[in-house]
PDB file of C-alpha atoms in Angstrom:
ATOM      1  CA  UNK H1007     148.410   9.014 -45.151  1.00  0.00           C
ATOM      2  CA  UNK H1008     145.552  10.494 -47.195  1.00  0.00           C
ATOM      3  CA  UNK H1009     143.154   8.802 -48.773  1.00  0.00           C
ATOM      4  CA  UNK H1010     143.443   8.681 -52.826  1.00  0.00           C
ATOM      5  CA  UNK H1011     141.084  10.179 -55.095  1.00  0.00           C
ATOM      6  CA  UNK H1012     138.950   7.844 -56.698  1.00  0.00           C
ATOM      7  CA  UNK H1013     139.764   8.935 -60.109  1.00  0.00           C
ATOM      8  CA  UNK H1014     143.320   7.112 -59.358  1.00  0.00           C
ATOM      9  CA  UNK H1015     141.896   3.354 -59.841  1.00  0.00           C
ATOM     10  CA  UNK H1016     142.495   1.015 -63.158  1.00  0.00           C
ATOM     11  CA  UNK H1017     139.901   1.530 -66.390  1.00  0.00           C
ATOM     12  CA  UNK H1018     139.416  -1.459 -68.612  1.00  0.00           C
ATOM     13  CA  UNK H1019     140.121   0.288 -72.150  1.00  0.00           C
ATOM     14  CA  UNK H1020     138.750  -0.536 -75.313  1.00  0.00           C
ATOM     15  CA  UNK H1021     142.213  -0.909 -76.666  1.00  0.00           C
ATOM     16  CA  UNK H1022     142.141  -4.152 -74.825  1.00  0.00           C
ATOM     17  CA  UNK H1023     144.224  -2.897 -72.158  1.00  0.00           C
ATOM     18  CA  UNK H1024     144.073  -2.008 -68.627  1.00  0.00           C
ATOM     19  CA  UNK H1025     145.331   1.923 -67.644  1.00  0.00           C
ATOM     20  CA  UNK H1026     145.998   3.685 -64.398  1.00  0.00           C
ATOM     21  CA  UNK H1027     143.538   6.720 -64.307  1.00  0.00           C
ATOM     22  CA  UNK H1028     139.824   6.038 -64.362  1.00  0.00           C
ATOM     23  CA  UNK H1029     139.413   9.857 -66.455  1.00  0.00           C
ATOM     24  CA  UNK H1030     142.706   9.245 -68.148  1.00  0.00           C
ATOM     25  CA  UNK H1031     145.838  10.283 -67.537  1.00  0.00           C
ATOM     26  CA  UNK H1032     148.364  12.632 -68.549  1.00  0.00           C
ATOM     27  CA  UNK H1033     152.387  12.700 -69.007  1.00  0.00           C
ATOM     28  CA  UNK H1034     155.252  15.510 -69.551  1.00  0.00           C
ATOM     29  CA  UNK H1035     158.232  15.138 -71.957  1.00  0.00           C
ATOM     30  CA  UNK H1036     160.335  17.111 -70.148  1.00  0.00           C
ATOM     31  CA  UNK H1037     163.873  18.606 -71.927  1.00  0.00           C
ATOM     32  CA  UNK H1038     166.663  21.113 -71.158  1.00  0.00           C
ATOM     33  CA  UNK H1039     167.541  23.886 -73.489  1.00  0.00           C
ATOM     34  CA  UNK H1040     170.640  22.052 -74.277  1.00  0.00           C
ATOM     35  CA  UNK H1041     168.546  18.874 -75.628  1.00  0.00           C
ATOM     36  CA  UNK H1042     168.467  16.385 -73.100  1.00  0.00           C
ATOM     37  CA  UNK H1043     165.780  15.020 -71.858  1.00  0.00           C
ATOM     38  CA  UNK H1044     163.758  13.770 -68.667  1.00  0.00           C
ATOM     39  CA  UNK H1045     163.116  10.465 -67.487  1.00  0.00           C
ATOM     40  CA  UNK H1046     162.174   8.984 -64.103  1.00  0.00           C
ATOM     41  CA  UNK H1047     163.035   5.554 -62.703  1.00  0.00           C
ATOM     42  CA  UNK H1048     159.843   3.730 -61.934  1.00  0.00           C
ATOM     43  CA  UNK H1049     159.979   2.340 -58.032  1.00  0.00           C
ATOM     44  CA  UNK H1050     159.866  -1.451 -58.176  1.00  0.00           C
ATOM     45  CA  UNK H1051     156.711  -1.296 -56.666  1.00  0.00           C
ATOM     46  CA  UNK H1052     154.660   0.705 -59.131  1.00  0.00           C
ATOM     47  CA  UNK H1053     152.217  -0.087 -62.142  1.00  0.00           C
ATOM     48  CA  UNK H1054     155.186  -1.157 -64.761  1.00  0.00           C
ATOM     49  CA  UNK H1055     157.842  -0.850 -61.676  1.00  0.00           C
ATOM     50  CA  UNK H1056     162.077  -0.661 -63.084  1.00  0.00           C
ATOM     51  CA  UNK H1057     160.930   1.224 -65.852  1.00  0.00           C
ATOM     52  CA  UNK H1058     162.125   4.525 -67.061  1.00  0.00           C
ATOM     53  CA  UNK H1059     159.197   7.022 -67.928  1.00  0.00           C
ATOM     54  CA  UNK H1060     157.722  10.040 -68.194  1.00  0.00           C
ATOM     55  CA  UNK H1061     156.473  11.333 -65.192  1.00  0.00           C
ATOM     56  CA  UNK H1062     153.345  11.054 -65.291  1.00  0.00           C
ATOM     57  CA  UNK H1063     149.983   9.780 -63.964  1.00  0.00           C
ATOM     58  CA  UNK H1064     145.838   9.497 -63.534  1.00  0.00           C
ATOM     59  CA  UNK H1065     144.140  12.963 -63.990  1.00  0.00           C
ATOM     60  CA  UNK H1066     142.268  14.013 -61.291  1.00  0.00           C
ATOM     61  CA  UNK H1067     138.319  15.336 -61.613  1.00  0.00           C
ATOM     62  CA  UNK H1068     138.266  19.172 -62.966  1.00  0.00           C
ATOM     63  CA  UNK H1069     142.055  18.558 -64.170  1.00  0.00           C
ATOM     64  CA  UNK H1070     143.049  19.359 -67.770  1.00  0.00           C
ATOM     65  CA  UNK H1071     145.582  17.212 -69.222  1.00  0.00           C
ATOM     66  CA  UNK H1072     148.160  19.918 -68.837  1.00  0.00           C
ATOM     67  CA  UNK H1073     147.356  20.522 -65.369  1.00  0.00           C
ATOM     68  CA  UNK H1074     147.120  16.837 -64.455  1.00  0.00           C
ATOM     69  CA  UNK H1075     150.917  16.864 -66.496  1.00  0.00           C
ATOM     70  CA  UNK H1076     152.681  19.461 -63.934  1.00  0.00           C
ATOM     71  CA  UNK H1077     151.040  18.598 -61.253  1.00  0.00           C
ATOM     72  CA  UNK H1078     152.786  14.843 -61.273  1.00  0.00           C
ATOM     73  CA  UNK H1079     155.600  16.218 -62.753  1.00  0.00           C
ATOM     74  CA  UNK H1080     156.058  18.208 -59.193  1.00  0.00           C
ATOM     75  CA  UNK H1081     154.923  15.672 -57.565  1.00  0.00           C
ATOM     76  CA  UNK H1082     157.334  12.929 -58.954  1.00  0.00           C
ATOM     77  CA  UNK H1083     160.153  14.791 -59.767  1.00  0.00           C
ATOM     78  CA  UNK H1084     159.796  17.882 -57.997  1.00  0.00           C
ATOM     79  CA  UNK H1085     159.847  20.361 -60.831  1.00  0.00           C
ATOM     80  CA  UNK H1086     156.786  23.491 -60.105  1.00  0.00           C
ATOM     81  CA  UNK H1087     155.403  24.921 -62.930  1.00  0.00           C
ATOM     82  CA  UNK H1088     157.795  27.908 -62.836  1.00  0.00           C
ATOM     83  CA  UNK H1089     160.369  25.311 -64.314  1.00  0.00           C
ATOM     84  CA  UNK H1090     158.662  24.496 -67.086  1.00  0.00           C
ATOM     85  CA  UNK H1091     157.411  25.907 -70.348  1.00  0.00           C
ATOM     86  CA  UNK H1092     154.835  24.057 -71.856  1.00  0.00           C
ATOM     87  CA  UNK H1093     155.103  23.795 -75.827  1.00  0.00           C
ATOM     88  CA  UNK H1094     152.730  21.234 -77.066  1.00  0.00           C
ATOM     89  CA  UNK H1095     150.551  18.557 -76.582  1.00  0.00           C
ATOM     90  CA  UNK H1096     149.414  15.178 -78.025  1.00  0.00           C
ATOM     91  CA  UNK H1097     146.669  12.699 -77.574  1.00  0.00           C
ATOM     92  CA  UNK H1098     147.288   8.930 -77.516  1.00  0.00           C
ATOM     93  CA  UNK H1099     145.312   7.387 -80.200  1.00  0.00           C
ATOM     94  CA  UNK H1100     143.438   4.295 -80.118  1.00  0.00           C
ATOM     95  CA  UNK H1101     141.846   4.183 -76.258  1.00  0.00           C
ATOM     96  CA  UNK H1102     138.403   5.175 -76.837  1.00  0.00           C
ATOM     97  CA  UNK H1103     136.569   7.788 -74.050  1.00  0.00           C
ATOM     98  CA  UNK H1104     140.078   6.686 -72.383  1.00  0.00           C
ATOM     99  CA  UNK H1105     142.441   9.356 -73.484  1.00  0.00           C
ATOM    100  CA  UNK H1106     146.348   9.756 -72.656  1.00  0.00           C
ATOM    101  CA  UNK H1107     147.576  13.105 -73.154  1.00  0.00           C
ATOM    102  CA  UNK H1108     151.764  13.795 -73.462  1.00  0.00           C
ATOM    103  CA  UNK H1109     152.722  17.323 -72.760  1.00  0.00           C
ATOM    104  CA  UNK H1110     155.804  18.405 -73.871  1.00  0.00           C
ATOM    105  CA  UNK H1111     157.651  21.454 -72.164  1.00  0.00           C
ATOM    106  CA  UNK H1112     161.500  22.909 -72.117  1.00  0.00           C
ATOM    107  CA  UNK H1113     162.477  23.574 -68.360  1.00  0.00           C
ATOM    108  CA  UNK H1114     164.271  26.439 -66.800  1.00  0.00           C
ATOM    109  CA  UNK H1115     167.684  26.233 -67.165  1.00  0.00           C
ATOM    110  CA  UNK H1116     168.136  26.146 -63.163  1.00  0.00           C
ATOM    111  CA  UNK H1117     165.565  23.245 -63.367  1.00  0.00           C
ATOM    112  CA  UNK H1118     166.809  20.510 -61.176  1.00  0.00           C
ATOM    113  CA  UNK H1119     164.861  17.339 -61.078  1.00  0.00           C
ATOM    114  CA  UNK H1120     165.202  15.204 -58.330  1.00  0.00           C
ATOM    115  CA  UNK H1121     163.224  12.180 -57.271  1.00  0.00           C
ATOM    116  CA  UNK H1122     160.661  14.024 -55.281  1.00  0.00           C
ATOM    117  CA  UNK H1123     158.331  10.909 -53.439  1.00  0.00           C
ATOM    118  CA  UNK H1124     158.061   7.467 -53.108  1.00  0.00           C
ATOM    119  CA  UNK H1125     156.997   6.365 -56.568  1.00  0.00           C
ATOM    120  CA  UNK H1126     160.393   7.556 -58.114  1.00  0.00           C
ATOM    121  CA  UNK H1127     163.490   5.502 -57.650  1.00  0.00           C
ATOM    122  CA  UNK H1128     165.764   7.720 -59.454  1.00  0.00           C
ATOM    123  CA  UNK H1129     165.695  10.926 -62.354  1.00  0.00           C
ATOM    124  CA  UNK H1130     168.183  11.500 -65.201  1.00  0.00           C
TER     125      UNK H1130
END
């Protein structure tokens, strides 16, 4: 198993709030060109575990938001960035230097989401 980066630890925010992500983190709102969207079943044992979510996670040192978006989308639910087209982007108010970023992006139409690794019980 390798070792995690250390950019994937908890940040006290000023929101009040503790957040996975110690540079912030980063989300995609995933949808099909016939209007449904993306979601991924949280494992039991993650941050927020039963939950259905964006994929999504802590951004990574020299990531941009978008980048830090694919990459757990591929790694979670095992779309690439040839699947996707990325269409906009918005910024979480309210965390202070702490920043959550959703990207939203259509996918291909032969997209198919799957859960991809351990932290994903299930896609829909």
């Amino acid at each position: 198993m390798t070792e995690r980066p250390p950019e994937e630890n908890w940040h006290d925010c000023a929101c009040g709030e503790r957040h996975w992500g110690t540079l912030g983190a980063a989300g995609l709102l995933a949808w099909r060109p016939d209007g449904c969207f993306l979601l991924h079943h949280r494992g039991e044992w993650t941050h927020h575990g039963g939950t259905w979510a964006l994929p999504g996670g802590a951004r990574r040192a020299g990531e941009t938001f978008r980048t830090t978006a694919l990459r757990e989308a591929a790694e979670e639910v095992g779309l690439s960035e040839g699947d996707l087209v990325p269409r906009w982007w918005h910024i979480a108010p309210g965390h202070g230097r702490w920043t959550y970023t959703t990207v939203g992006a259509v996918t291909a139409p032969a997209a198919a989401p799957l859960a991809a690794d351990w932290e994903t019980a299930g896609v829909a």
